Amino acid sequence: MDKKKNISMAVIKRLPKYHRYLQELLRNDVDRISSKELGEKIGFTASQIRQDLNCFGDFGQQGYGYNVKDLYNQISIILGLNKEYKGVILGAGNIGQAIANYSRFVQVGLDIVAIFDANPKLVGMRIRDIEIQDIDNLRSYLKENSVDIGIICVPRINAQKVSDLLVENGVTGIWNFAPVDLVVPEDVTVENVHLSESLLTLIYLLNDKEESKEESK
Amino acid sequence: MDKKKNISMAVIKRLPKYHRYLQELLRNDVDRISSKELGEKIGFTASQIRQDLNCFGDFGQQGYGYNVKDLYNQISIILGLNKEYKGVILGAGNIGQAIANYSRFVQVGLDIVAIFDANPKLVGMRIRDIEIQDIDNLRSYLKENSVDIGIICVPRINAQKVSDLLVENGVTGIWNFAPVDLVVPEDVTVENVHLSESLLTLIYLLNDKEESKEESK
């Protein structure tokens, strides 16, 4: 694949969306689609779609459009979904348990291999056949097992400490659900899910629309 | 407050982050902070911070900086956190239960008043003193109770249907965890949390860094 360098974060963030829409088209037995039709579905312009996909290679054919299955497979490979990723969950509270139980992630190659928590009441319990281990075992676990992704679901005050431990032991991918911005070395990738910030954005926009409505009365 | 119109989405998306950092400063008993110091903490430039906050009013004072408590309170009001929001959870699966149990949201004024699910095994169960109701009761519940935010945690194929029902019955805020882009009228606000897309972004970036490392060898 002729993948170009320096692809903007904006394009990268749109790739999973393409992946999702193409999956939907496949489910509905759609064989091919034009950039215009795909754009209408996703809410992008046809030219944006062509530009985005051109960053990654030469897809589509003038007058024919895209072969849905091919494009889906190519984007899956670009996203790295043709491999498997070993993930450990740190913190077996609400979010940690939800992630552990969410079967959808298995489809994209995330294999949860261990779950850790500091709460003795949770240690020993099982989620989907995985026994929750004492977080004190994390260091030795990481020394003995190769882990790609650490999923941080511990409380805010412990998140950086847990992140440091992961990084020291060679974990280079962190999916962070704790409401902090982690400090990590450059070769480590952090993707944040800040639920509270998402909720705050919703509340802001909700009020903003209400105010506009009041004013236009 | 002298709130300006047409504030960009980028600025709005940064507000919750300001809120979170100011809260942290308050916890650490910091009274005042310069835009430079605040910028260093958050990772923005001092001028960006001044620009952002100027969208909402006249904060800070030359040579003094920002009074942390005042700024925190002002941003809380701008975000609309001085009010309470009634929320209902649709879908009491993994994510729905996690949201229902997450006490942090109460702090920002989200009061979960009802939970609905279609699964007879879940109906009647309680999460934090709230009984899970049959989703068939949703329409009549919405007719009798005022709800600000619908939190959609149902499977993908049911999400649009549930969203339509919420919108038809006057709910104008939707926090959507289902992996679909909902179609709603203009006066309805949707904030998405697409966990799979977040994971896919992480996996892409992880591979991208690996490849760069390989190449530089």
CSV table of C-alpha atoms in Angstrom, one decimal:
chain,number,residue,atom,x,y,z
A,1,MET,CA,0.0,0.0,0.0
A,2,ASP,CA,1.3,3.4,-0.9
A,3,LYS,CA,0.6,5.1,2.4
A,4,LYS,CA,1.7,8.7,2.5
A,5,LYS,CA,3.5,10.2,5.5
A,6,ASN,CA,2.3,13.1,7.6
A,7,ILE,CA,-1.3,12.4,7.3
A,8,SER,CA,-3.3,14.9,9.3
A,9,MET,CA,-4.9,14.0,12.6
A,10,ALA,CA,-8.3,15.2,11.1
A,11,VAL,CA,-8.0,12.6,8.3
A,12,ILE,CA,-7.0,9.8,10.7
A,13,LYS,CA,-9.9,10.6,13.0
A,14,ARG,CA,-12.3,10.2,10.0
A,15,LEU,CA,-11.0,6.8,9.1
A,16,PRO,CA,-12.9,4.8,11.7
A,17,LYS,CA,-16.0,6.5,10.5
A,18,TYR,CA,-15.4,5.4,6.9
A,19,HIS,CA,-14.8,1.9,8.3
A,20,ARG,CA,-18.1,2.0,10.2
A,21,TYR,CA,-20.1,3.2,7.2
A,22,LEU,CA,-18.5,0.7,4.8
A,23,GLN,CA,-19.3,-2.1,7.3
A,24,GLU,CA,-22.9,-0.9,7.3
A,25,LEU,CA,-23.0,-1.0,3.4
A,26,LEU,CA,-21.5,-4.5,3.4
A,27,ARG,CA,-24.2,-5.6,5.9
A,28,ASN,CA,-26.8,-4.2,3.4
A,29,ASP,CA,-25.1,-6.0,0.5
A,30,VAL,CA,-24.1,-2.9,-1.3
A,31,ASP,CA,-21.3,-3.8,-3.8
A,32,ARG,CA,-20.2,-0.4,-5.0
A,33,ILE,CA,-20.6,3.2,-4.1
A,34,SER,CA,-19.6,6.6,-5.6
A,35,SER,CA,-17.7,9.2,-3.6
A,36,LYS,CA,-20.8,11.3,-3.9
A,37,GLU,CA,-23.2,8.7,-2.5
A,38,LEU,CA,-20.7,7.8,0.3
A,39,GLY,CA,-20.3,11.5,1.1
A,40,GLU,CA,-24.1,11.9,1.4
A,41,LYS,CA,-24.3,9.0,3.8
A,42,ILE,CA,-21.5,10.2,6.0
A,43,GLY,CA,-22.1,13.9,5.7
A,44,PHE,CA,-18.8,14.8,3.9
A,45,THR,CA,-18.4,16.2,0.4
A,46,ALA,CA,-17.5,13.9,-2.4
A,47,SER,CA,-14.2,15.8,-2.9
A,48,GLN,CA,-13.3,15.4,0.8
A,49,ILE,CA,-13.8,11.7,0.6
A,50,ARG,CA,-11.6,11.5,-2.5
A,51,GLN,CA,-9.0,13.6,-0.8
A,52,ASP,CA,-9.0,11.6,2.4
A,53,LEU,CA,-8.8,8.2,0.7
A,54,ASN,CA,-6.1,9.5,-1.6
A,55,CYS,CA,-3.8,9.9,1.4
A,56,PHE,CA,-3.7,6.2,1.7
A,57,GLY,CA,-3.5,4.9,-1.8
A,58,ASP,CA,-5.2,4.8,-5.1
A,59,PHE,CA,-8.8,3.7,-4.4
A,60,GLY,CA,-11.8,3.9,-6.6
A,61,GLN,CA,-12.2,4.2,-10.3
A,62,GLN,CA,-13.6,7.1,-12.4
A,63,GLY,CA,-17.1,6.3,-13.4
A,64,TYR,CA,-17.4,3.2,-11.3
A,65,GLY,CA,-16.8,4.5,-7.8
A,66,TYR,CA,-15.5,2.3,-5.0
A,67,ASN,CA,-15.8,-1.4,-4.6
A,68,VAL,CA,-17.3,-1.5,-1.1
A,69,LYS,CA,-15.7,-4.8,0.0
A,70,ASP,CA,-12.2,-3.8,-1.3
A,71,LEU,CA,-12.3,-0.4,0.2
A,72,TYR,CA,-13.5,-1.8,3.5
A,73,ASN,CA,-10.7,-4.4,3.5
A,74,GLN,CA,-8.1,-1.8,2.6
A,75,ILE,CA,-9.2,0.6,5.3
A,76,SER,CA,-9.2,-2.3,7.8
A,77,ILE,CA,-5.6,-2.9,6.9
A,78,ILE,CA,-4.7,0.7,7.1
A,79,LEU,CA,-6.3,0.9,10.5
A,80,GLY,CA,-4.3,-2.1,11.5
A,81,LEU,CA,-7.3,-4.3,12.1
A,82,ASN,CA,-5.7,-7.3,10.5
A,83,LYS,CA,-3.6,-7.9,13.6
A,84,GLU,CA,-4.5,-8.8,17.2
A,85,TYR,CA,-3.8,-6.6,20.2
A,86,LYS,CA,-3.4,-7.8,23.7
A,87,GLY,CA,-5.1,-5.4,26.1
A,88,VAL,CA,-5.1,-5.2,29.9
A,89,ILE,CA,-7.7,-3.3,31.9
A,90,LEU,CA,-6.6,-1.3,34.9
A,91,GLY,CA,-9.4,-0.7,37.2
A,92,ALA,CA,-12.4,-3.0,37.3
A,93,GLY,CA,-15.0,-0.4,38.3
A,94,ASN,CA,-18.0,0.6,36.2
A,95,ILE,CA,-16.1,1.6,33.1
A,96,GLY,CA,-13.5,-1.1,33.4
A,97,GLN,CA,-16.2,-3.8,33.6
A,98,ALA,CA,-18.2,-2.3,30.8
A,99,ILE,CA,-15.1,-2.4,28.5
A,100,ALA,CA,-14.3,-6.0,29.6
A,101,ASN,CA,-17.9,-7.0,28.7
A,102,TYR,CA,-18.1,-5.2,25.4
A,103,SER,CA,-17.8,-7.9,22.8
A,104,ARG,CA,-17.7,-5.4,19.9
A,105,PHE,CA,-14.0,-4.7,20.6
A,106,VAL,CA,-13.1,-8.3,20.0
A,107,GLN,CA,-14.2,-7.8,16.4
A,108,VAL,CA,-11.5,-5.1,15.9
A,109,GLY,CA,-8.8,-7.4,17.3
A,110,LEU,CA,-8.6,-6.3,20.9
A,111,ASP,CA,-8.1,-9.3,23.1
A,112,ILE,CA,-8.5,-8.5,26.8
A,113,VAL,CA,-6.0,-10.8,28.5
A,114,ALA,CA,-6.0,-9.5,32.1
A,115,ILE,CA,-7.8,-7.2,34.4
A,116,PHE,CA,-6.4,-5.6,37.5
A,117,ASP,CA,-7.9,-3.7,40.5
A,118,ALA,CA,-6.7,-2.5,43.9
A,119,ASN,CA,-9.9,-3.3,45.6
A,120,PRO,CA,-9.6,-6.7,47.5
A,121,LYS,CA,-13.4,-7.1,47.2
A,122,LEU,CA,-13.0,-7.3,43.4
A,123,VAL,CA,-9.8,-9.3,43.2
A,124,GLY,CA,-10.6,-12.9,42.4
A,125,MET,CA,-13.9,-12.1,40.7
A,126,ARG,CA,-14.3,-13.0,37.1
A,127,ILE,CA,-15.4,-11.0,34.1
A,128,ARG,CA,-15.9,-13.1,31.0
A,129,ASP,CA,-13.7,-15.8,32.3
A,130,ILE,CA,-10.9,-13.4,33.2
A,131,GLU,CA,-10.0,-13.3,36.9
A,132,ILE,CA,-9.5,-9.8,38.3
A,133,GLN,CA,-5.9,-9.7,39.7
A,134,ASP,CA,-4.5,-7.5,42.4
A,135,ILE,CA,-2.9,-4.4,40.8
A,136,ASP,CA,0.2,-5.2,42.8
A,137,ASN,CA,0.8,-8.0,40.3
A,138,LEU,CA,0.7,-5.7,37.3
A,139,ARG,CA,4.5,-5.1,37.2
A,140,SER,CA,5.4,-8.8,37.2
A,141,TYR,CA,2.6,-9.6,34.8
A,142,LEU,CA,3.9,-7.1,32.3
A,143,LYS,CA,7.4,-8.5,32.7
A,144,GLU,CA,6.2,-11.9,31.8
A,145,ASN,CA,3.5,-11.1,29.1
A,146,SER,CA,3.6,-8.9,26.1
A,147,VAL,CA,0.8,-6.3,26.2
A,148,ASP,CA,0.0,-3.8,23.4
A,149,ILE,CA,-2.7,-1.7,25.0
A,150,GLY,CA,-3.3,-0.6,28.6
A,151,ILE,CA,-6.8,0.5,29.3
A,152,ILE,CA,-6.8,2.9,32.2
A,153,CYS,CA,-10.1,3.0,34.2
A,154,VAL,CA,-8.7,3.7,37.6
A,155,PRO,CA,-9.6,6.8,39.6
A,156,ARG,CA,-8.1,10.1,38.5
A,157,ILE,CA,-5.5,10.3,41.3
A,158,ASN,CA,-4.0,6.9,40.4
A,159,ALA,CA,-4.0,7.2,36.6
A,160,GLN,CA,-0.6,8.7,36.1
A,161,LYS,CA,1.1,6.2,38.4
A,162,VAL,CA,-0.5,3.3,36.6
A,163,SER,CA,0.4,4.8,33.2
A,164,ASP,CA,4.0,5.1,34.3
A,165,LEU,CA,4.1,1.5,35.3
A,166,LEU,CA,2.7,0.4,31.9
A,167,VAL,CA,5.2,2.6,30.0
A,168,GLU,CA,8.2,1.4,32.1
A,169,ASN,CA,7.3,-2.1,31.2
A,170,GLY,CA,7.0,-1.6,27.4
A,171,VAL,CA,3.3,-0.9,26.8
A,172,THR,CA,3.1,1.7,24.0
A,173,GLY,CA,-0.6,2.1,23.6
A,174,ILE,CA,-2.8,3.6,26.3
A,175,TRP,CA,-6.6,4.0,26.1
A,176,ASN,CA,-7.3,6.4,28.9
A,177,PHE,CA,-10.7,6.8,30.6
A,178,ALA,CA,-9.5,8.6,33.6
A,179,PRO,CA,-10.2,12.4,33.6
A,180,VAL,CA,-6.6,13.4,33.4
A,181,ASP,CA,-4.1,14.2,30.7
A,182,LEU,CA,-1.4,11.6,31.1
A,183,VAL,CA,2.3,12.5,30.7
A,184,VAL,CA,4.0,9.9,28.5
A,185,PRO,CA,7.2,9.6,26.4
A,186,GLU,CA,6.9,10.4,22.7
A,187,ASP,CA,6.9,6.8,21.5
A,188,VAL,CA,3.7,6.1,23.6
A,189,THR,CA,0.3,6.7,22.1
A,190,VAL,CA,-2.5,7.9,24.3
A,191,GLU,CA,-6.1,8.0,23.2
A,192,ASN,CA,-8.4,9.7,25.7
A,193,VAL,CA,-12.1,9.1,26.4
A,194,HIS,CA,-13.1,11.9,28.7
A,195,LEU,CA,-16.7,11.2,29.4
A,196,SER,CA,-17.2,14.2,31.7
A,197,GLU,CA,-15.9,16.5,29.1
A,198,SER,CA,-18.2,15.0,26.5
A,199,LEU,CA,-21.1,15.6,28.9
A,200,LEU,CA,-20.0,19.1,29.6
A,201,THR,CA,-19.9,19.9,25.9
A,202,LEU,CA,-23.4,18.5,25.5
A,203,ILE,CA,-24.7,20.6,28.4
A,204,TYR,CA,-23.1,23.7,27.0
A,205,LEU,CA,-24.6,23.2,23.5
A,206,LEU,CA,-28.0,22.4,25.0
A,207,ASN,CA,-28.0,25.7,26.8
A,208,ASP,CA,-26.6,27.6,23.9
A,209,LYS,CA,-29.6,26.4,21.7
A,210,GLU,CA,-32.1,27.2,24.4
A,211,GLU,CA,-30.7,30.8,24.6
A,212,SER,CA,-30.8,31.3,20.9
A,213,LYS,CA,-34.4,30.1,20.9
A,214,GLU,CA,-35.3,32.5,23.7
A,215,GLU,CA,-33.7,35.4,21.9
A,216,SER,CA,-35.5,34.7,18.6
A,217,LYS,CA,-38.9,34.8,20.3
B,1,MET,CA,-22.0,37.8,31.3
B,2,ASP,CA,-21.0,39.3,28.0
B,3,LYS,CA,-21.1,36.1,26.0
B,4,LYS,CA,-20.2,36.5,22.3
B,5,LYS,CA,-22.1,34.7,19.5
B,6,ASN,CA,-20.7,32.3,17.0
B,7,ILE,CA,-18.1,30.8,19.2
B,8,SER,CA,-16.2,28.1,17.3
B,9,MET,CA,-16.7,24.5,18.2
B,10,ALA,CA,-13.0,24.2,18.8
B,11,VAL,CA,-13.2,26.8,21.6
B,12,ILE,CA,-16.3,25.1,23.0
B,13,LYS,CA,-14.6,21.7,23.1
B,14,ARG,CA,-11.7,23.3,25.1
B,15,LEU,CA,-14.0,24.7,27.8
B,16,PRO,CA,-14.5,21.4,29.7
B,17,LYS,CA,-10.7,21.1,29.8
B,18,TYR,CA,-10.3,24.5,31.3
B,19,HIS,CA,-13.0,23.6,33.8
B,20,ARG,CA,-11.1,20.4,34.8
B,21,TYR,CA,-7.8,22.1,35.2
B,22,LEU,CA,-9.2,24.9,37.2
B,23,GLN,CA,-10.9,22.4,39.5
B,24,GLU,CA,-7.6,20.7,40.0
B,25,LEU,CA,-6.0,24.0,40.9
B,26,LEU,CA,-8.7,24.7,43.4
B,27,ARG,CA,-8.1,21.3,44.9
B,28,ASN,CA,-4.5,22.3,45.3
B,29,ASP,CA,-5.4,25.6,46.9
B,30,VAL,CA,-4.0,27.7,44.1
B,31,ASP,CA,-5.5,31.2,44.3
B,32,ARG,CA,-4.4,32.8,41.1
B,33,ILE,CA,-2.6,31.8,37.9
B,34,SER,CA,-1.3,33.6,34.8
B,35,SER,CA,-2.3,32.7,31.3
B,36,LYS,CA,1.3,31.5,30.7
B,37,GLU,CA,1.2,29.1,33.7
B,38,LEU,CA,-2.3,27.9,32.9
B,39,GLY,CA,-1.1,27.3,29.3
B,40,GLU,CA,1.9,25.3,30.4
B,41,LYS,CA,-0.3,23.1,32.5
B,42,ILE,CA,-2.9,22.5,29.8
B,43,GLY,CA,-0.5,22.5,26.9
B,44,PHE,CA,-1.9,25.5,25.1
B,45,THR,CA,-0.1,28.8,24.5
B,46,ALA,CA,-0.8,31.8,26.8
B,47,SER,CA,-2.2,33.7,23.8
B,48,GLN,CA,-4.6,30.9,22.9
B,49,ILE,CA,-5.9,30.9,26.5
B,50,ARG,CA,-6.4,34.6,26.5
B,51,GLN,CA,-8.2,34.4,23.1
B,52,ASP,CA,-10.4,31.5,24.2
B,53,LEU,CA,-11.5,33.1,27.5
B,54,ASN,CA,-12.1,36.5,25.8
B,55,CYS,CA,-14.9,34.8,23.8
B,56,PHE,CA,-16.9,34.6,26.9
B,57,GLY,CA,-16.1,37.8,28.7
B,58,ASP,CA,-13.5,39.9,30.4
B,59,PHE,CA,-11.6,37.7,32.6
B,60,GLY,CA,-8.2,38.1,34.2
B,61,GLN,CA,-6.2,41.2,34.9
B,62,GLN,CA,-2.9,42.5,33.4
B,63,GLY,CA,-0.1,41.6,35.7
B,64,TYR,CA,-2.3,39.6,38.1
B,65,GLY,CA,-3.5,36.8,36.0
B,66,TYR,CA,-6.7,34.9,36.7
B,67,ASN,CA,-8.4,34.5,40.1
B,68,VAL,CA,-8.8,30.7,40.0
B,69,LYS,CA,-12.0,30.5,41.9
B,70,ASP,CA,-13.7,33.3,40.0
B,71,LEU,CA,-12.6,31.9,36.6
B,72,TYR,CA,-13.8,28.4,37.7
B,73,ASN,CA,-17.1,29.7,38.7
B,74,GLN,CA,-17.5,31.7,35.6
B,75,ILE,CA,-16.7,28.8,33.4
B,76,SER,CA,-19.1,26.6,35.3
B,77,ILE,CA,-21.8,29.1,34.6
B,78,ILE,CA,-20.9,29.4,30.9
B,79,LEU,CA,-21.0,25.6,30.7
B,80,GLY,CA,-24.4,25.7,32.3
B,81,LEU,CA,-23.3,23.7,35.4
B,82,ASN,CA,-25.3,25.9,37.7
B,83,LYS,CA,-28.5,24.1,36.7
B,84,GLU,CA,-29.7,20.6,37.0
B,85,TYR,CA,-30.4,18.3,34.1
B,86,LYS,CA,-32.8,15.3,34.2
B,87,GLY,CA,-31.4,12.4,32.3
B,88,VAL,CA,-32.8,9.0,31.3
B,89,ILE,CA,-30.7,6.1,30.3
B,90,LEU,CA,-31.9,4.0,27.3
B,91,GLY,CA,-30.4,0.5,27.5
B,92,ALA,CA,-29.1,-0.9,30.7
B,93,GLY,CA,-26.3,-3.0,29.2
B,94,ASN,CA,-22.7,-2.6,30.1
B,95,ILE,CA,-22.3,1.1,29.1
B,96,GLY,CA,-25.8,2.0,30.4
B,97,GLN,CA,-25.1,0.5,33.8
B,98,ALA,CA,-21.6,2.2,33.9
B,99,ILE,CA,-23.1,5.6,33.2
B,100,ALA,CA,-25.9,5.0,35.8
B,101,ASN,CA,-23.3,4.1,38.4
B,102,TYR,CA,-20.8,6.9,37.6
B,103,SER,CA,-21.3,9.3,40.5
B,104,ARG,CA,-19.1,11.9,38.9
B,105,PHE,CA,-21.8,13.0,36.6
B,106,VAL,CA,-24.0,14.1,39.5
B,107,GLN,CA,-21.4,16.7,40.3
B,108,VAL,CA,-22.0,18.4,37.0
B,109,GLY,CA,-25.7,18.4,37.5
B,110,LEU,CA,-26.8,15.3,35.7
B,111,ASP,CA,-29.6,13.6,37.6
B,112,ILE,CA,-30.5,10.2,36.3
B,113,VAL,CA,-34.2,9.9,36.8
B,114,ALA,CA,-35.1,6.7,34.9
B,115,ILE,CA,-33.5,3.7,33.1
B,116,PHE,CA,-35.2,1.7,30.4
B,117,ASP,CA,-34.4,-1.6,28.7
B,118,ALA,CA,-36.1,-4.0,26.4
B,119,ASN,CA,-34.7,-7.1,28.1
B,120,PRO,CA,-37.3,-8.7,30.5
B,121,LYS,CA,-34.4,-10.1,32.5
B,122,LEU,CA,-33.2,-6.6,33.4
B,123,VAL,CA,-36.6,-4.9,33.8
B,124,GLY,CA,-37.4,-4.6,37.5
B,125,MET,CA,-33.7,-4.7,38.6
B,126,ARG,CA,-32.4,-1.7,40.4
B,127,ILE,CA,-29.3,0.4,39.7
B,128,ARG,CA,-28.6,3.0,42.4
B,129,ASP,CA,-32.2,2.9,43.6
B,130,ILE,CA,-33.6,3.4,40.1
B,131,GLU,CA,-35.7,0.6,38.9
B,132,ILE,CA,-35.1,-0.5,35.3
B,133,GLN,CA,-38.4,0.0,33.4
B,134,ASP,CA,-39.6,-1.7,30.2
B,135,ILE,CA,-38.7,0.5,27.2
B,136,ASP,CA,-42.3,0.2,26.1
B,137,ASN,CA,-43.0,2.6,28.9
B,138,LEU,CA,-40.7,5.3,27.6
B,139,ARG,CA,-43.3,7.2,25.6
B,140,SER,CA,-45.7,7.5,28.4
B,141,TYR,CA,-42.9,8.3,30.8
B,142,LEU,CA,-41.7,11.2,28.6
B,143,LYS,CA,-45.3,12.5,28.3
B,144,GLU,CA,-45.6,12.7,32.1
B,145,ASN,CA,-42.0,13.8,33.0
B,146,SER,CA,-39.7,16.5,31.8
B,147,VAL,CA,-36.4,15.1,30.6
B,148,ASP,CA,-33.5,17.2,29.3
B,149,ILE,CA,-31.0,14.5,28.2
B,150,GLY,CA,-31.6,11.0,26.7
B,151,ILE,CA,-28.5,8.8,27.1
B,152,ILE,CA,-28.6,6.2,24.3
B,153,CYS,CA,-26.9,3.0,25.2
B,154,VAL,CA,-29.0,0.6,23.1
B,155,PRO,CA,-27.6,-1.6,20.3
B,156,ARG,CA,-26.8,0.1,17.0
B,157,ILE,CA,-30.0,-1.2,15.2
B,158,ASN,CA,-32.3,0.3,17.8
B,159,ALA,CA,-30.6,3.7,18.4
B,160,GLN,CA,-32.4,5.8,15.7
B,161,LYS,CA,-35.8,4.5,16.8
B,162,VAL,CA,-35.1,5.3,20.4
B,163,SER,CA,-33.7,8.7,19.4
B,164,ASP,CA,-36.9,9.5,17.3
B,165,LEU,CA,-39.1,8.6,20.3
B,166,LEU,CA,-37.0,10.9,22.6
B,167,VAL,CA,-37.2,13.8,20.1
B,168,GLU,CA,-40.9,13.4,19.4
B,169,ASN,CA,-41.5,13.8,23.1
B,170,GLY,CA,-39.5,16.9,23.6
B,171,VAL,CA,-36.0,15.7,24.6
B,172,THR,CA,-33.5,18.1,23.1
B,173,GLY,CA,-30.2,16.7,24.3
B,174,ILE,CA,-28.9,13.3,23.3
B,175,TRP,CA,-25.8,11.7,24.6
B,176,ASN,CA,-25.2,8.9,22.2
B,177,PHE,CA,-23.1,5.8,22.9
B,178,ALA,CA,-24.4,3.7,20.1
B,179,PRO,CA,-22.1,3.4,17.1
B,180,VAL,CA,-24.3,5.3,14.7
B,181,ASP,CA,-24.8,8.9,13.6
B,182,LEU,CA,-28.3,9.8,14.6
B,183,VAL,CA,-30.5,11.9,12.4
B,184,VAL,CA,-32.2,14.6,14.5
B,185,PRO,CA,-33.9,18.0,13.9
B,186,GLU,CA,-31.8,21.1,14.1
B,187,ASP,CA,-33.0,22.1,17.5
B,188,VAL,CA,-31.7,18.8,19.1
B,189,THR,CA,-28.1,18.5,20.3
B,190,VAL,CA,-26.3,15.2,19.9
B,191,GLU,CA,-23.0,14.5,21.5
B,192,ASN,CA,-21.5,11.2,20.5
B,193,VAL,CA,-19.2,8.9,22.4
B,194,HIS,CA,-18.0,6.4,19.8
B,195,LEU,CA,-15.9,4.0,21.8
B,196,SER,CA,-15.0,1.8,18.8
B,197,GLU,CA,-13.9,4.8,16.8
B,198,SER,CA,-11.7,5.9,19.6
B,199,LEU,CA,-10.1,2.4,19.9
B,200,LEU,CA,-9.6,2.3,16.1
B,201,THR,CA,-7.8,5.6,16.2
B,202,LEU,CA,-5.5,4.3,19.0
B,203,ILE,CA,-4.8,1.2,17.0
B,204,TYR,CA,-4.0,3.2,13.9
B,205,LEU,CA,-1.6,5.6,15.7
B,206,LEU,CA,0.0,2.7,17.5
B,207,ASN,CA,0.9,1.0,14.2
B,208,ASP,CA,1.9,4.2,12.6
B,209,LYS,CA,4.5,4.8,15.4
B,210,GLU,CA,5.7,1.2,15.1
B,211,GLU,CA,6.2,1.7,11.3
B,212,SER,CA,8.1,4.9,11.8
B,213,LYS,CA,10.4,3.2,14.4
B,214,GLU,CA,11.0,0.3,12.0
B,215,GLU,CA,11.9,2.7,9.2
B,216,SER,CA,14.3,4.8,11.3
B,217,LYS,CA,16.2,1.7,12.2
